[in-house]
Amino acid sequence: DTAVSQTPKYLVTQMGNDKSIKCEQNLGHDTMYWYKQDSKKFLKIMFSYNNKELIINETVPNRFSPKSPDKAHLNLHINSLELGDSAVYFCASSQADFAGDTQYFGPGTRLTVL
Amino acid sequence: AQKITQTQPGMFVQEKEAVTLDCTYDTSDPSYGLFWYKQPSSGEMIFLIYQGSYDQQNATEGRYSLNFQKARKSANLVISASQLGDSAMYFCAMRETNTGFQKLVFGTGTRLLVSP
């Protein structure tokens, strides 16, 4: 069973389009995250939700809007896609929100904006 | 300032040898966690090992061990008896608590290549 799953795995789209990436975790975790990995493999947090409540929003353009319908899901909607949005987006989850809590990652969604 | 520094962009090791991947960190928070993740060419991020700032002993998980030197602020990953399947990117990451909103901050990664 996949612990953290994301759909789609690949997403190719035109500039200006709106797209969504879905994430689900079946680990019973309270906290979920979105990370962006750029072309140089650098990983940076974008958002974090704890029990459906937004707790981290890291200087991300407001074209990116996360939505957490319940504890097990955290979706990422991106409006007016730009070339610079091309990256791999990872969803992750953890049991709680303290320093020693391990985050488990989904398989990633490779977004290519043409 | 860079919170997590991985100075080795690439490392080579022969199969069955041990290899050490370096990681230094910067924090003023007394409570923090250090993590290592592996990213194979298939792209997924795989959790390997965790070390807490208050842990007295170095963490170990199978062939992975963490050489934690708190005074030097280093948390090097040691992989013993390397296997071909260990070829991947390895990321060191830190989680602090002082902001009240814990987040994982990653280093730039080290690409490990294991040769037969």
mmCIF file with all atom_site columns, C-alpha atoms in Angstrom:
data_model
loop_
_atom_site.group_PDB
_atom_site.id
_atom_site.type_symbol
_atom_site.label_atom_id
_atom_site.label_alt_id
_atom_site.label_comp_id
_atom_site.label_asym_id
_atom_site.label_entity_id
_atom_site.label_seq_id
_atom_site.pdbx_PDB_ins_code
_atom_site.Cartn_x
_atom_site.Cartn_y
_atom_site.Cartn_z
_atom_site.occupancy
_atom_site.B_iso_or_equiv
_atom_site.pdbx_formal_charge
_atom_site.auth_seq_id
_atom_site.auth_comp_id
_atom_site.auth_asym_id
_atom_site.auth_atom_id
_atom_site.pdbx_PDB_model_num
ATOM 1   C CA . ASP A 1 1   ? 0.000   0.000  0.000   1.00 0.00 ? 1   ASP A CA 1
ATOM 2   C CA . THR A 1 2   ? 1.293   3.427  -0.946  1.00 0.00 ? 2   THR A CA 1
ATOM 3   C CA . ALA A 1 3   ? 1.676   5.594  2.155   1.00 0.00 ? 3   ALA A CA 1
ATOM 4   C CA . VAL A 1 4   ? 1.743   8.995  0.437   1.00 0.00 ? 4   VAL A CA 1
ATOM 5   C CA . SER A 1 5   ? 0.414   9.135  -3.100  1.00 0.00 ? 5   SER A CA 1
ATOM 6   C CA . GLN A 1 6   ? 0.274   11.928 -5.628  1.00 0.00 ? 6   GLN A CA 1
ATOM 7   C CA . THR A 1 7   ? -1.530  12.326 -8.913  1.00 0.00 ? 7   THR A CA 1
ATOM 8   C CA . PRO A 1 8   ? -0.584  12.885 -11.586 1.00 0.00 ? 8   PRO A CA 1
ATOM 9   C CA . LYS A 1 9   ? 3.019   11.722 -11.736 1.00 0.00 ? 9   LYS A CA 1
ATOM 10  C CA . TYR A 1 10  ? 3.688   13.807 -14.834 1.00 0.00 ? 10  TYR A CA 1
ATOM 11  C CA . LEU A 1 11  ? 1.970   17.000 -15.888 1.00 0.00 ? 11  LEU A CA 1
ATOM 12  C CA . VAL A 1 12  ? 2.766   18.815 -19.121 1.00 0.00 ? 12  VAL A CA 1
ATOM 13  C CA . THR A 1 13  ? 0.842   21.992 -19.825 1.00 0.00 ? 13  THR A CA 1
ATOM 14  C CA . GLN A 1 14  ? 0.934   25.342 -21.557 1.00 0.00 ? 14  GLN A CA 1
ATOM 15  C CA . MET A 1 15  ? 1.786   28.657 -19.960 1.00 0.00 ? 15  MET A CA 1
ATOM 16  C CA . GLY A 1 16  ? -1.244  30.412 -18.563 1.00 0.00 ? 16  GLY A CA 1
ATOM 17  C CA . ASN A 1 17  ? -3.192  27.251 -17.789 1.00 0.00 ? 17  ASN A CA 1
ATOM 18  C CA . ASP A 1 18  ? -4.529  26.276 -14.370 1.00 0.00 ? 18  ASP A CA 1
ATOM 19  C CA . LYS A 1 19  ? -3.679  22.845 -12.979 1.00 0.00 ? 19  LYS A CA 1
ATOM 20  C CA . SER A 1 20  ? -4.044  20.834 -9.789  1.00 0.00 ? 20  SER A CA 1
ATOM 21  C CA . ILE A 1 21  ? -1.964  18.169 -8.109  1.00 0.00 ? 21  ILE A CA 1
ATOM 22  C CA . LYS A 1 22  ? -3.607  15.847 -5.610  1.00 0.00 ? 22  LYS A CA 1
ATOM 23  C CA . CYS A 1 23  ? -2.027  14.248 -2.572  1.00 0.00 ? 23  CYS A CA 1
ATOM 24  C CA . GLU A 1 24  ? -3.359  11.616 -0.222  1.00 0.00 ? 24  GLU A CA 1
ATOM 25  C CA . GLN A 1 25  ? -1.784  9.897  2.761   1.00 0.00 ? 25  GLN A CA 1
ATOM 26  C CA . ASN A 1 26  ? -3.039  6.763  4.475   1.00 0.00 ? 26  ASN A CA 1
ATOM 27  C CA . LEU A 1 27  ? -0.664  6.950  7.436   1.00 0.00 ? 27  LEU A CA 1
ATOM 28  C CA . GLY A 1 28  ? -3.115  8.704  9.734   1.00 0.00 ? 28  GLY A CA 1
ATOM 29  C CA . HIS A 1 29  ? -0.769  11.676 9.973   1.00 0.00 ? 29  HIS A CA 1
ATOM 30  C CA . ASP A 1 30  ? -1.879  15.102 11.167  1.00 0.00 ? 30  ASP A CA 1
ATOM 31  C CA . THR A 1 31  ? 0.502   17.261 9.160   1.00 0.00 ? 31  THR A CA 1
ATOM 32  C CA . MET A 1 32  ? 1.002   17.502 5.418   1.00 0.00 ? 32  MET A CA 1
ATOM 33  C CA . TYR A 1 33  ? 3.427   19.510 3.297   1.00 0.00 ? 33  TYR A CA 1
ATOM 34  C CA . TRP A 1 34  ? 4.187   20.643 -0.227  1.00 0.00 ? 34  TRP A CA 1
ATOM 35  C CA . TYR A 1 35  ? 7.793   20.959 -1.363  1.00 0.00 ? 35  TYR A CA 1
ATOM 36  C CA . LYS A 1 36  ? 9.217   22.160 -4.656  1.00 0.00 ? 36  LYS A CA 1
ATOM 37  C CA . GLN A 1 37  ? 12.392  20.662 -6.143  1.00 0.00 ? 37  GLN A CA 1
ATOM 38  C CA . ASP A 1 38  ? 13.955  22.827 -8.829  1.00 0.00 ? 38  ASP A CA 1
ATOM 39  C CA . SER A 1 39  ? 16.104  21.808 -11.777 1.00 0.00 ? 39  SER A CA 1
ATOM 40  C CA . LYS A 1 40  ? 19.217  21.882 -9.565  1.00 0.00 ? 40  LYS A CA 1
ATOM 41  C CA . LYS A 1 41  ? 17.585  19.388 -7.223  1.00 0.00 ? 41  LYS A CA 1
ATOM 42  C CA . PHE A 1 42  ? 17.161  21.954 -4.454  1.00 0.00 ? 42  PHE A CA 1
ATOM 43  C CA . LEU A 1 43  ? 14.166  21.162 -2.248  1.00 0.00 ? 43  LEU A CA 1
ATOM 44  C CA . LYS A 1 44  ? 12.233  23.917 -0.539  1.00 0.00 ? 44  LYS A CA 1
ATOM 45  C CA . ILE A 1 45  ? 9.073   23.875 1.522   1.00 0.00 ? 45  ILE A CA 1
ATOM 46  C CA . MET A 1 46  ? 6.082   25.710 0.142   1.00 0.00 ? 46  MET A CA 1
ATOM 47  C CA . PHE A 1 47  ? 3.206   24.976 2.512   1.00 0.00 ? 47  PHE A CA 1
ATOM 48  C CA . SER A 1 48  ? 2.366   23.003 5.598   1.00 0.00 ? 48  SER A CA 1
ATOM 49  C CA . TYR A 1 49  ? -1.052  22.059 6.953   1.00 0.00 ? 49  TYR A CA 1
ATOM 50  C CA . ASN A 1 50  ? -1.795  20.672 10.385  1.00 0.00 ? 50  ASN A CA 1
ATOM 51  C CA . ASN A 1 51  ? -5.261  19.203 10.865  1.00 0.00 ? 51  ASN A CA 1
ATOM 52  C CA . LYS A 1 52  ? -6.520  21.054 7.791   1.00 0.00 ? 52  LYS A CA 1
ATOM 53  C CA . GLU A 1 53  ? -5.142  24.364 9.038   1.00 0.00 ? 53  GLU A CA 1
ATOM 54  C CA . LEU A 1 54  ? -2.424  26.249 7.146   1.00 0.00 ? 54  LEU A CA 1
ATOM 55  C CA . ILE A 1 55  ? 0.640   26.686 9.372   1.00 0.00 ? 55  ILE A CA 1
ATOM 56  C CA . ILE A 1 56  ? 3.449   27.431 6.919   1.00 0.00 ? 56  ILE A CA 1
ATOM 57  C CA . ASN A 1 57  ? 3.248   29.567 3.801   1.00 0.00 ? 57  ASN A CA 1
ATOM 58  C CA . GLU A 1 58  ? 6.743   30.203 2.523   1.00 0.00 ? 58  GLU A CA 1
ATOM 59  C CA . THR A 1 59  ? 6.871   33.234 0.243   1.00 0.00 ? 59  THR A CA 1
ATOM 60  C CA . VAL A 1 60  ? 5.017   31.442 -2.485  1.00 0.00 ? 60  VAL A CA 1
ATOM 61  C CA . PRO A 1 61  ? 3.224   33.430 -5.219  1.00 0.00 ? 61  PRO A CA 1
ATOM 62  C CA . ASN A 1 62  ? -0.494  33.548 -4.557  1.00 0.00 ? 62  ASN A CA 1
ATOM 63  C CA . ARG A 1 63  ? -1.039  31.736 -7.857  1.00 0.00 ? 63  ARG A CA 1
ATOM 64  C CA . PHE A 1 64  ? -0.358  28.661 -5.716  1.00 0.00 ? 64  PHE A CA 1
ATOM 65  C CA . SER A 1 65  ? -3.251  27.724 -3.481  1.00 0.00 ? 65  SER A CA 1
ATOM 66  C CA . PRO A 1 66  ? -3.217  24.644 -1.285  1.00 0.00 ? 66  PRO A CA 1
ATOM 67  C CA . LYS A 1 67  ? -6.459  23.096 -0.127  1.00 0.00 ? 67  LYS A CA 1
ATOM 68  C CA . SER A 1 68  ? -6.935  20.490 2.559   1.00 0.00 ? 68  SER A CA 1
ATOM 69  C CA . PRO A 1 69  ? -10.454 19.023 2.466   1.00 0.00 ? 69  PRO A CA 1
ATOM 70  C CA . ASP A 1 70  ? -9.557  16.639 5.281   1.00 0.00 ? 70  ASP A CA 1
ATOM 71  C CA . LYS A 1 71  ? -6.541  15.455 7.252   1.00 0.00 ? 71  LYS A CA 1
ATOM 72  C CA . ALA A 1 72  ? -5.632  12.838 4.668   1.00 0.00 ? 72  ALA A CA 1
ATOM 73  C CA . HIS A 1 73  ? -5.626  15.091 1.628   1.00 0.00 ? 73  HIS A CA 1
ATOM 74  C CA . LEU A 1 74  ? -3.680  18.153 0.593   1.00 0.00 ? 74  LEU A CA 1
ATOM 75  C CA . ASN A 1 75  ? -4.132  19.391 -2.939  1.00 0.00 ? 75  ASN A CA 1
ATOM 76  C CA . LEU A 1 76  ? -2.166  22.069 -4.746  1.00 0.00 ? 76  LEU A CA 1
ATOM 77  C CA . HIS A 1 77  ? -3.821  24.286 -7.300  1.00 0.00 ? 77  HIS A CA 1
ATOM 78  C CA . ILE A 1 78  ? -1.714  26.500 -9.531  1.00 0.00 ? 78  ILE A CA 1
ATOM 79  C CA . ASN A 1 79  ? -3.225  29.345 -11.546 1.00 0.00 ? 79  ASN A CA 1
ATOM 80  C CA . SER A 1 80  ? -1.754  31.035 -14.599 1.00 0.00 ? 80  SER A CA 1
ATOM 81  C CA . LEU A 1 81  ? 1.181   28.682 -14.887 1.00 0.00 ? 81  LEU A CA 1
ATOM 82  C CA . GLU A 1 82  ? 4.563   30.191 -15.770 1.00 0.00 ? 82  GLU A CA 1
ATOM 83  C CA . LEU A 1 83  ? 7.701   28.660 -17.254 1.00 0.00 ? 83  LEU A CA 1
ATOM 84  C CA . GLY A 1 84  ? 9.444   29.021 -13.880 1.00 0.00 ? 84  GLY A CA 1
ATOM 85  C CA . ASP A 1 85  ? 6.875   26.769 -12.248 1.00 0.00 ? 85  ASP A CA 1
ATOM 86  C CA . SER A 1 86  ? 8.421   23.790 -14.011 1.00 0.00 ? 86  SER A CA 1
ATOM 87  C CA . ALA A 1 87  ? 9.751   21.580 -11.225 1.00 0.00 ? 87  ALA A CA 1
ATOM 88  C CA . VAL A 1 88  ? 9.051   18.431 -9.278  1.00 0.00 ? 88  VAL A CA 1
ATOM 89  C CA . TYR A 1 89  ? 6.469   18.931 -6.555  1.00 0.00 ? 89  TYR A CA 1
ATOM 90  C CA . PHE A 1 90  ? 6.532   16.633 -3.564  1.00 0.00 ? 90  PHE A CA 1
ATOM 91  C CA . CYS A 1 91  ? 3.837   16.076 -1.029  1.00 0.00 ? 91  CYS A CA 1
ATOM 92  C CA . ALA A 1 92  ? 4.872   14.802 2.414   1.00 0.00 ? 92  ALA A CA 1
ATOM 93  C CA . SER A 1 93  ? 3.241   13.969 5.700   1.00 0.00 ? 93  SER A CA 1
ATOM 94  C CA . SER A 1 94  ? 4.243   13.520 9.321   1.00 0.00 ? 94  SER A CA 1
ATOM 95  C CA . GLN A 1 95  ? 2.505   12.376 12.478  1.00 0.00 ? 95  GLN A CA 1
ATOM 96  C CA . ALA A 1 96  ? 2.853   15.610 14.357  1.00 0.00 ? 96  ALA A CA 1
ATOM 97  C CA . ASP A 1 97  ? 4.690   18.844 14.168  1.00 0.00 ? 97  ASP A CA 1
ATOM 98  C CA . PHE A 1 98  ? 7.831   18.649 16.271  1.00 0.00 ? 98  PHE A CA 1
ATOM 99  C CA . ALA A 1 99  ? 11.525  18.569 15.538  1.00 0.00 ? 99  ALA A CA 1
ATOM 100 C CA . GLY A 1 100 ? 11.988  14.808 15.638  1.00 0.00 ? 100 GLY A CA 1
ATOM 101 C CA . ASP A 1 101 ? 9.005   13.891 13.557  1.00 0.00 ? 101 ASP A CA 1
ATOM 102 C CA . THR A 1 102 ? 9.892   12.142 10.315  1.00 0.00 ? 102 THR A CA 1
ATOM 103 C CA . GLN A 1 103 ? 8.314   13.365 7.107   1.00 0.00 ? 103 GLN A CA 1
ATOM 104 C CA . TYR A 1 104 ? 7.402   10.757 4.519   1.00 0.00 ? 104 TYR A CA 1
ATOM 105 C CA . PHE A 1 105 ? 7.328   11.840 0.917   1.00 0.00 ? 105 PHE A CA 1
ATOM 106 C CA . GLY A 1 106 ? 5.116   11.002 -2.008  1.00 0.00 ? 106 GLY A CA 1
ATOM 107 C CA . PRO A 1 107 ? 6.604   9.964  -5.365  1.00 0.00 ? 107 PRO A CA 1
ATOM 108 C CA . GLY A 1 108 ? 6.590   13.507 -6.731  1.00 0.00 ? 108 GLY A CA 1
ATOM 109 C CA . THR A 1 109 ? 4.815   15.191 -9.637  1.00 0.00 ? 109 THR A CA 1
ATOM 110 C CA . ARG A 1 110 ? 6.995   16.443 -12.466 1.00 0.00 ? 110 ARG A CA 1
ATOM 111 C CA . LEU A 1 111 ? 5.388   19.587 -13.840 1.00 0.00 ? 111 LEU A CA 1
ATOM 112 C CA . THR A 1 112 ? 6.566   20.883 -17.199 1.00 0.00 ? 112 THR A CA 1
ATOM 113 C CA . VAL A 1 113 ? 5.248   24.223 -18.410 1.00 0.00 ? 113 VAL A CA 1
ATOM 114 C CA . LEU A 1 114 ? 5.721   24.876 -22.138 1.00 0.00 ? 114 LEU A CA 1
ATOM 115 C CA . ALA B 2 1   ? 22.905  32.071 5.710   1.00 0.00 ? 1   ALA B CA 1
ATOM 116 C CA . GLN B 2 2   ? 22.899  28.472 4.594   1.00 0.00 ? 2   GLN B CA 1
ATOM 117 C CA . LYS B 2 3   ? 21.381  26.319 7.289   1.00 0.00 ? 3   LYS B CA 1
ATOM 118 C CA . ILE B 2 4   ? 22.500  22.993 5.858   1.00 0.00 ? 4   ILE B CA 1
ATOM 119 C CA . THR B 2 5   ? 25.734  22.612 3.924   1.00 0.00 ? 5   THR B CA 1
ATOM 120 C CA . GLN B 2 6   ? 26.715  19.606 1.872   1.00 0.00 ? 6   GLN B CA 1
ATOM 121 C CA . THR B 2 7   ? 30.120  20.373 0.398   1.00 0.00 ? 7   THR B CA 1
ATOM 122 C CA . GLN B 2 8   ? 30.450  17.280 -1.786  1.00 0.00 ? 8   GLN B CA 1
ATOM 123 C CA . PRO B 2 9   ? 28.472  17.637 -5.009  1.00 0.00 ? 9   PRO B CA 1
ATOM 124 C CA . GLY B 2 10  ? 29.576  14.145 -6.050  1.00 0.00 ? 10  GLY B CA 1
ATOM 125 C CA . MET B 2 11  ? 31.220  11.127 -4.482  1.00 0.00 ? 11  MET B CA 1
ATOM 126 C CA . PHE B 2 12  ? 32.520  7.878  -5.937  1.00 0.00 ? 12  PHE B CA 1
ATOM 127 C CA . VAL B 2 13  ? 32.920  4.628  -4.062  1.00 0.00 ? 13  VAL B CA 1
ATOM 128 C CA . GLN B 2 14  ? 33.599  1.057  -5.015  1.00 0.00 ? 14  GLN B CA 1
ATOM 129 C CA . GLU B 2 15  ? 31.128  -1.635 -4.199  1.00 0.00 ? 15  GLU B CA 1
ATOM 130 C CA . LYS B 2 16  ? 31.559  -3.090 -0.684  1.00 0.00 ? 16  LYS B CA 1
ATOM 131 C CA . GLU B 2 17  ? 33.555  -0.062 0.501   1.00 0.00 ? 17  GLU B CA 1
ATOM 132 C CA . ALA B 2 18  ? 32.301  2.375  3.119   1.00 0.00 ? 18  ALA B CA 1
ATOM 133 C CA . VAL B 2 19  ? 31.595  5.996  2.249   1.00 0.00 ? 19  VAL B CA 1
ATOM 134 C CA . THR B 2 20  ? 30.975  9.135  4.306   1.00 0.00 ? 20  THR B CA 1
ATOM 135 C CA . LEU B 2 21  ? 28.743  11.924 3.057   1.00 0.00 ? 21  LEU B CA 1
ATOM 136 C CA . ASP B 2 22  ? 29.334  15.224 4.809   1.00 0.00 ? 22  ASP B CA 1
ATOM 137 C CA . CYS B 2 23  ? 26.731  17.522 6.295   1.00 0.00 ? 23  CYS B CA 1
ATOM 138 C CA . THR B 2 24  ? 27.173  20.572 8.495   1.00 0.00 ? 24  THR B CA 1
ATOM 139 C CA . TYR B 2 25  ? 24.355  22.651 9.899   1.00 0.00 ? 25  TYR B CA 1
ATOM 140 C CA . ASP B 2 26  ? 23.770  25.997 11.495  1.00 0.00 ? 26  ASP B CA 1
ATOM 141 C CA . THR B 2 27  ? 21.228  26.635 14.207  1.00 0.00 ? 27  THR B CA 1
ATOM 142 C CA . SER B 2 28  ? 20.889  28.441 17.507  1.00 0.00 ? 28  SER B CA 1
ATOM 143 C CA . ASP B 2 29  ? 17.948  26.293 18.534  1.00 0.00 ? 29  ASP B CA 1
ATOM 144 C CA . PRO B 2 30  ? 18.889  23.730 21.230  1.00 0.00 ? 30  PRO B CA 1
ATOM 145 C CA . SER B 2 31  ? 16.182  21.375 19.991  1.00 0.00 ? 31  SER B CA 1
ATOM 146 C CA . TYR B 2 32  ? 16.404  20.179 16.429  1.00 0.00 ? 32  TYR B CA 1
ATOM 147 C CA . GLY B 2 33  ? 16.304  17.066 14.311  1.00 0.00 ? 33  GLY B CA 1
ATOM 148 C CA . LEU B 2 34  ? 18.641  15.966 11.556  1.00 0.00 ? 34  LEU B CA 1
ATOM 149 C CA . PHE B 2 35  ? 17.526  13.702 8.722   1.00 0.00 ? 35  PHE B CA 1
ATOM 150 C CA . TRP B 2 36  ? 19.031  11.995 5.712   1.00 0.00 ? 36  TRP B CA 1
ATOM 151 C CA . TYR B 2 37  ? 17.019  11.177 2.620   1.00 0.00 ? 37  TYR B CA 1
ATOM 152 C CA . LYS B 2 38  ? 17.951  9.211  -0.485  1.00 0.00 ? 38  LYS B CA 1
ATOM 153 C CA . GLN B 2 39  ? 16.664  10.123 -3.924  1.00 0.00 ? 39  GLN B CA 1
ATOM 154 C CA . PRO B 2 40  ? 17.362  7.456  -6.558  1.00 0.00 ? 40  PRO B CA 1
ATOM 155 C CA . SER B 2 41  ? 17.101  8.188  -10.258 1.00 0.00 ? 41  SER B CA 1
ATOM 156 C CA . SER B 2 42  ? 13.447  7.137  -10.138 1.00 0.00 ? 42  SER B CA 1
ATOM 157 C CA . GLY B 2 43  ? 12.837  10.352 -8.188  1.00 0.00 ? 43  GLY B CA 1
ATOM 158 C CA . GLU B 2 44  ? 11.184  9.385  -4.924  1.00 0.00 ? 44  GLU B CA 1
ATOM 159 C CA . MET B 2 45  ? 12.481  10.680 -1.588  1.00 0.00 ? 45  MET B CA 1
ATOM 160 C CA . ILE B 2 46  ? 13.286  7.856  0.808   1.00 0.00 ? 46  ILE B CA 1
ATOM 161 C CA . PHE B 2 47  ? 13.836  8.511  4.506   1.00 0.00 ? 47  PHE B CA 1
ATOM 162 C CA . LEU B 2 48  ? 17.034  6.856  5.765   1.00 0.00 ? 48  LEU B CA 1
ATOM 163 C CA . ILE B 2 49  ? 17.930  7.953  9.262   1.00 0.00 ? 49  ILE B CA 1
ATOM 164 C CA . TYR B 2 50  ? 17.184  10.495 11.989  1.00 0.00 ? 50  TYR B CA 1
ATOM 165 C CA . GLN B 2 51  ? 19.269  12.048 14.781  1.00 0.00 ? 51  GLN B CA 1
ATOM 166 C CA . GLY B 2 52  ? 17.826  14.212 17.526  1.00 0.00 ? 52  GLY B CA 1
ATOM 167 C CA . SER B 2 53  ? 19.869  17.015 19.017  1.00 0.00 ? 53  SER B CA 1
ATOM 168 C CA . TYR B 2 54  ? 19.527  15.538 22.503  1.00 0.00 ? 54  TYR B CA 1
ATOM 169 C CA . ASP B 2 55  ? 20.339  11.980 21.478  1.00 0.00 ? 55  ASP B CA 1
ATOM 170 C CA . GLN B 2 56  ? 23.438  10.764 23.272  1.00 0.00 ? 56  GLN B CA 1
ATOM 171 C CA . GLN B 2 57  ? 24.235  8.013  20.810  1.00 0.00 ? 57  GLN B CA 1
ATOM 172 C CA . ASN B 2 58  ? 24.763  8.131  17.081  1.00 0.00 ? 58  ASN B CA 1
ATOM 173 C CA . ALA B 2 59  ? 21.800  6.841  15.111  1.00 0.00 ? 59  ALA B CA 1
ATOM 174 C CA . THR B 2 60  ? 22.119  3.626  13.139  1.00 0.00 ? 60  THR B CA 1
ATOM 175 C CA . GLU B 2 61  ? 19.766  1.951  10.664  1.00 0.00 ? 61  GLU B CA 1
ATOM 176 C CA . GLY B 2 62  ? 21.149  -1.171 9.049   1.00 0.00 ? 62  GLY B CA 1
ATOM 177 C CA . ARG B 2 63  ? 24.071  -0.138 6.828   1.00 0.00 ? 63  ARG B CA 1
ATOM 178 C CA . TYR B 2 64  ? 23.452  3.544  7.556   1.00 0.00 ? 64  TYR B CA 1
ATOM 179 C CA . SER B 2 65  ? 24.902  5.335  10.526  1.00 0.00 ? 65  SER B CA 1
ATOM 180 C CA . LEU B 2 66  ? 25.046  8.979  11.418  1.00 0.00 ? 66  LEU B CA 1
ATOM 181 C CA . ASN B 2 67  ? 28.281  10.429 12.768  1.00 0.00 ? 67  ASN B CA 1
ATOM 182 C CA . PHE B 2 68  ? 26.840  13.201 14.931  1.00 0.00 ? 68  PHE B CA 1
ATOM 183 C CA . GLN B 2 69  ? 29.344  15.716 16.273  1.00 0.00 ? 69  GLN B CA 1
ATOM 184 C CA . LYS B 2 70  ? 27.269  18.349 18.018  1.00 0.00 ? 70  LYS B CA 1
ATOM 185 C CA . ALA B 2 71  ? 30.091  20.728 18.907  1.00 0.00 ? 71  ALA B CA 1
ATOM 186 C CA . ARG B 2 72  ? 31.201  20.792 15.286  1.00 0.00 ? 72  ARG B CA 1
ATOM 187 C CA . LYS B 2 73  ? 27.595  20.949 14.083  1.00 0.00 ? 73  LYS B CA 1
ATOM 188 C CA . SER B 2 74  ? 28.131  18.069 11.729  1.00 0.00 ? 74  SER B CA 1
ATOM 189 C CA . ALA B 2 75  ? 25.933  15.085 10.935  1.00 0.00 ? 75  ALA B CA 1
ATOM 190 C CA . ASN B 2 76  ? 27.742  12.941 8.422   1.00 0.00 ? 76  ASN B CA 1
ATOM 191 C CA . LEU B 2 77  ? 26.085  9.891  6.890   1.00 0.00 ? 77  LEU B CA 1
ATOM 192 C CA . VAL B 2 78  ? 28.168  6.738  6.783   1.00 0.00 ? 78  VAL B CA 1
ATOM 193 C CA . ILE B 2 79  ? 27.134  3.969  4.417   1.00 0.00 ? 79  ILE B CA 1
ATOM 194 C CA . SER B 2 80  ? 28.937  0.719  5.068   1.00 0.00 ? 80  SER B CA 1
ATOM 195 C CA . ALA B 2 81  ? 29.447  -2.041 2.487   1.00 0.00 ? 81  ALA B CA 1
ATOM 196 C CA . SER B 2 82  ? 28.188  0.049  -0.439  1.00 0.00 ? 82  SER B CA 1
ATOM 197 C CA . GLN B 2 83  ? 25.939  -1.604 -2.968  1.00 0.00 ? 83  GLN B CA 1
ATOM 198 C CA . LEU B 2 84  ? 25.209  -0.672 -6.570  1.00 0.00 ? 84  LEU B CA 1
ATOM 199 C CA . GLY B 2 85  ? 21.695  0.264  -5.501  1.00 0.00 ? 85  GLY B CA 1
ATOM 200 C CA . ASP B 2 86  ? 23.125  2.962  -3.219  1.00 0.00 ? 86  ASP B CA 1
ATOM 201 C CA . SER B 2 87  ? 23.861  5.106  -6.266  1.00 0.00 ? 87  SER B CA 1
ATOM 202 C CA . ALA B 2 88  ? 21.577  8.108  -5.769  1.00 0.00 ? 88  ALA B CA 1
ATOM 203 C CA . MET B 2 89  ? 21.340  11.691 -4.525  1.00 0.00 ? 89  MET B CA 1
ATOM 204 C CA . TYR B 2 90  ? 21.558  12.028 -0.770  1.00 0.00 ? 90  TYR B CA 1
ATOM 205 C CA . PHE B 2 91  ? 20.072  14.966 1.074   1.00 0.00 ? 91  PHE B CA 1
ATOM 206 C CA . CYS B 2 92  ? 20.744  16.114 4.594   1.00 0.00 ? 92  CYS B CA 1
ATOM 207 C CA . ALA B 2 93  ? 17.933  18.063 6.246   1.00 0.00 ? 93  ALA B CA 1
ATOM 208 C CA . MET B 2 94  ? 17.255  19.794 9.528   1.00 0.00 ? 94  MET B CA 1
ATOM 209 C CA . ARG B 2 95  ? 14.123  20.569 11.431  1.00 0.00 ? 95  ARG B CA 1
ATOM 210 C CA . GLU B 2 96  ? 14.149  23.322 14.065  1.00 0.00 ? 96  GLU B CA 1
ATOM 211 C CA . THR B 2 97  ? 11.568  24.201 16.669  1.00 0.00 ? 97  THR B CA 1
ATOM 212 C CA . ASN B 2 98  ? 12.398  27.779 17.569  1.00 0.00 ? 98  ASN B CA 1
ATOM 213 C CA . THR B 2 99  ? 10.039  29.374 15.093  1.00 0.00 ? 99  THR B CA 1
ATOM 214 C CA . GLY B 2 100 ? 7.103   27.380 16.393  1.00 0.00 ? 100 GLY B CA 1
ATOM 215 C CA . PHE B 2 101 ? 6.453   26.200 12.852  1.00 0.00 ? 101 PHE B CA 1
ATOM 216 C CA . GLN B 2 102 ? 8.754   23.349 12.199  1.00 0.00 ? 102 GLN B CA 1
ATOM 217 C CA . LYS B 2 103 ? 9.886   22.892 8.645   1.00 0.00 ? 103 LYS B CA 1
ATOM 218 C CA . LEU B 2 104 ? 12.460  20.696 6.993   1.00 0.00 ? 104 LEU B CA 1
ATOM 219 C CA . VAL B 2 105 ? 15.372  22.634 5.492   1.00 0.00 ? 105 VAL B CA 1
ATOM 220 C CA . PHE B 2 106 ? 17.441  20.715 2.962   1.00 0.00 ? 106 PHE B CA 1
ATOM 221 C CA . GLY B 2 107 ? 21.038  20.837 1.810   1.00 0.00 ? 107 GLY B CA 1
ATOM 222 C CA . THR B 2 108 ? 21.952  20.865 -1.865  1.00 0.00 ? 108 THR B CA 1
ATOM 223 C CA . GLY B 2 109 ? 22.592  17.139 -1.935  1.00 0.00 ? 109 GLY B CA 1
ATOM 224 C CA . THR B 2 110 ? 25.470  14.808 -2.774  1.00 0.00 ? 110 THR B CA 1
ATOM 225 C CA . ARG B 2 111 ? 25.343  12.503 -5.752  1.00 0.00 ? 111 ARG B CA 1
ATOM 226 C CA . LEU B 2 112 ? 26.842  9.119  -4.873  1.00 0.00 ? 112 LEU B CA 1
ATOM 227 C CA . LEU B 2 113 ? 28.002  6.740  -7.556  1.00 0.00 ? 113 LEU B CA 1
ATOM 228 C CA . VAL B 2 114 ? 28.861  3.185  -6.583  1.00 0.00 ? 114 VAL B CA 1
ATOM 229 C CA . SER B 2 115 ? 31.009  1.339  -9.086  1.00 0.00 ? 115 SER B CA 1
ATOM 230 C CA . PRO B 2 116 ? 31.407  -2.451 -9.414  1.00 0.00 ? 116 PRO B CA 1
#
